[in-house]
PDB file of C-alpha atoms in Angstrom:
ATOM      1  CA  UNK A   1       0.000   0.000   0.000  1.00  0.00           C
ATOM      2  CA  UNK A   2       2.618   2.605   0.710  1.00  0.00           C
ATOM      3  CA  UNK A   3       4.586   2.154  -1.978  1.00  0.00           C
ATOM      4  CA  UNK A   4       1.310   2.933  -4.208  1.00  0.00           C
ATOM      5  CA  UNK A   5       0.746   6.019  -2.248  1.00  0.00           C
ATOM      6  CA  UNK A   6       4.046   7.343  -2.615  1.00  0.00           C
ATOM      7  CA  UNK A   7       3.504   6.463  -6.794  1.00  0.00           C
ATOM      8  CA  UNK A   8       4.094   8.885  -9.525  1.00  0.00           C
ATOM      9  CA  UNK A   9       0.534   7.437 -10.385  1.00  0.00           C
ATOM     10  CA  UNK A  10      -1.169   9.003  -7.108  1.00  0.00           C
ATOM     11  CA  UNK A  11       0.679  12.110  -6.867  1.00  0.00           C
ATOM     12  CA  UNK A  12      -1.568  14.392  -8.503  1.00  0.00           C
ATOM     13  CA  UNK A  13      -4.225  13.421  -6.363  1.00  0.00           C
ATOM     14  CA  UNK A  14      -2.629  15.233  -3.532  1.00  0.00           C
ATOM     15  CA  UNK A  15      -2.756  18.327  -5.056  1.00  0.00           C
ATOM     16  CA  UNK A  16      -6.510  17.730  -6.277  1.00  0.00           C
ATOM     17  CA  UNK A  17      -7.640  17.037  -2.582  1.00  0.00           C
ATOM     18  CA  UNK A  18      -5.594  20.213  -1.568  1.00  0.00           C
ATOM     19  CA  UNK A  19      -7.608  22.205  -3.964  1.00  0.00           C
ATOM     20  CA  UNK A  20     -10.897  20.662  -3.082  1.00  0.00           C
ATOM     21  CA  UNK A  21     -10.574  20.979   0.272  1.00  0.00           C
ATOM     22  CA  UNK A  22      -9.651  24.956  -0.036  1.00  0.00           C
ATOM     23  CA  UNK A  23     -12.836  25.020  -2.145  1.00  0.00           C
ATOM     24  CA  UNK A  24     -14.651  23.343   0.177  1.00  0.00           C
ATOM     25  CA  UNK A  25     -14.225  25.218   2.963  1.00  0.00           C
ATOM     26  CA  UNK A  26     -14.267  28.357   1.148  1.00  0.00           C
ATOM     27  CA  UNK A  27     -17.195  27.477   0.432  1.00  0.00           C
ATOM     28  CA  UNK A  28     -18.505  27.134   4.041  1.00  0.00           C
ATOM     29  CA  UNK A  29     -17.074  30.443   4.976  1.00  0.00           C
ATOM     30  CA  UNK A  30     -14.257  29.899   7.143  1.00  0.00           C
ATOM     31  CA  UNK A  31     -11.451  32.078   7.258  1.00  0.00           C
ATOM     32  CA  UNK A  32      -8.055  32.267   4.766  1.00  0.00           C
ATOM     33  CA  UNK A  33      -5.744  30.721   7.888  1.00  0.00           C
ATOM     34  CA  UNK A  34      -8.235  28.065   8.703  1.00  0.00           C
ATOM     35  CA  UNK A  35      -8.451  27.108   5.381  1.00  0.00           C
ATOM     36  CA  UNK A  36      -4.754  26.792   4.944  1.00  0.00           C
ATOM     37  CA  UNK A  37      -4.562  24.719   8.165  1.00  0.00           C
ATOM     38  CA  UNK A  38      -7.051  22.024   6.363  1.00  0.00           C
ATOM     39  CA  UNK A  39      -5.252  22.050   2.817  1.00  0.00           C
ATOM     40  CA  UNK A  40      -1.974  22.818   3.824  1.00  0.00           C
ATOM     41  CA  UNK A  41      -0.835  19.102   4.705  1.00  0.00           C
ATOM     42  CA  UNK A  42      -1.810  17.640   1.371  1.00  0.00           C
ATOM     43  CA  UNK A  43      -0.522  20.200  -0.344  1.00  0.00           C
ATOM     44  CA  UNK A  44       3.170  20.038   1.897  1.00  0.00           C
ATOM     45  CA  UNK A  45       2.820  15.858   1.097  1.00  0.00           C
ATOM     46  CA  UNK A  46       2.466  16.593  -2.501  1.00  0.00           C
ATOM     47  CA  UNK A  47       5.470  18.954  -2.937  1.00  0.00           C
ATOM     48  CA  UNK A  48       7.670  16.141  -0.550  1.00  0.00           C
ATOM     49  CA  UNK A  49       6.872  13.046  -3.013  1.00  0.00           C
ATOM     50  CA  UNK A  50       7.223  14.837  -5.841  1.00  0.00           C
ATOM     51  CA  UNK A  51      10.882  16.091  -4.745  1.00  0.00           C
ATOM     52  CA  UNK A  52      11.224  12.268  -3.733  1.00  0.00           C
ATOM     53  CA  UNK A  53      10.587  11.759  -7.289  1.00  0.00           C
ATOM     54  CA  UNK A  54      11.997  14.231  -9.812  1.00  0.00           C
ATOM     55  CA  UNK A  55      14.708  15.851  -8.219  1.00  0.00           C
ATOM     56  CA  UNK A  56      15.957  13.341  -5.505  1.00  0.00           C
ATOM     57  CA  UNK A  57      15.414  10.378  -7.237  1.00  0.00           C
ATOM     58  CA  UNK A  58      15.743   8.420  -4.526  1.00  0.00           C
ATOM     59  CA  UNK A  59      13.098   6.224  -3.286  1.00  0.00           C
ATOM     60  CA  UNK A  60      15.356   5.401   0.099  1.00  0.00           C
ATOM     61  CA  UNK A  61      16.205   8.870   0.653  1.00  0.00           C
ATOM     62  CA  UNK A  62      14.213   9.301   3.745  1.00  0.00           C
ATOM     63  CA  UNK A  63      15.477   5.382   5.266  1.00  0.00           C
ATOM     64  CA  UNK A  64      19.100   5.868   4.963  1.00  0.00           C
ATOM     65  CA  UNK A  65      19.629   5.342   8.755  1.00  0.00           C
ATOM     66  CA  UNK A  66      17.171   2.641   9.256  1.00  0.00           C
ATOM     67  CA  UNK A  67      18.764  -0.751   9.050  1.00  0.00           C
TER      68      UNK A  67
END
């Protein structure tokens, strides 16, 4: 399971729940900063794997001290 989450295939869909979930509660009227605090960590997860992907290229980058 992880290693389908952590896909090229699923990364976009980090960034689509980000922007859903802005819309959403934009939508509901709650402020700018709470709205940030609810899409903010898919967003931050989308940028990390996709780093992990195309520039470190590394899929063990983040288990180099775990034996």
């Amino acid at each position: 399971m992880r290693d389908f989450i952590t896909s090229k295939k699923f990364l976009p869909v980090y960034f689509i729940v980000s922007f859903l979930t802005a819309l959403l509660f934009k939508s509901l009227g709650c402020s700018p900063l709470q709205i940030a605090l609810q899409s903010f960590p898919c967003f931050f997860i989308g940028v990390v794997f996709s780093l992990q992907h195309f520039v470190w290229k590394d899929p063990n980058f983040f288990n180099k001290g775990a034996k």
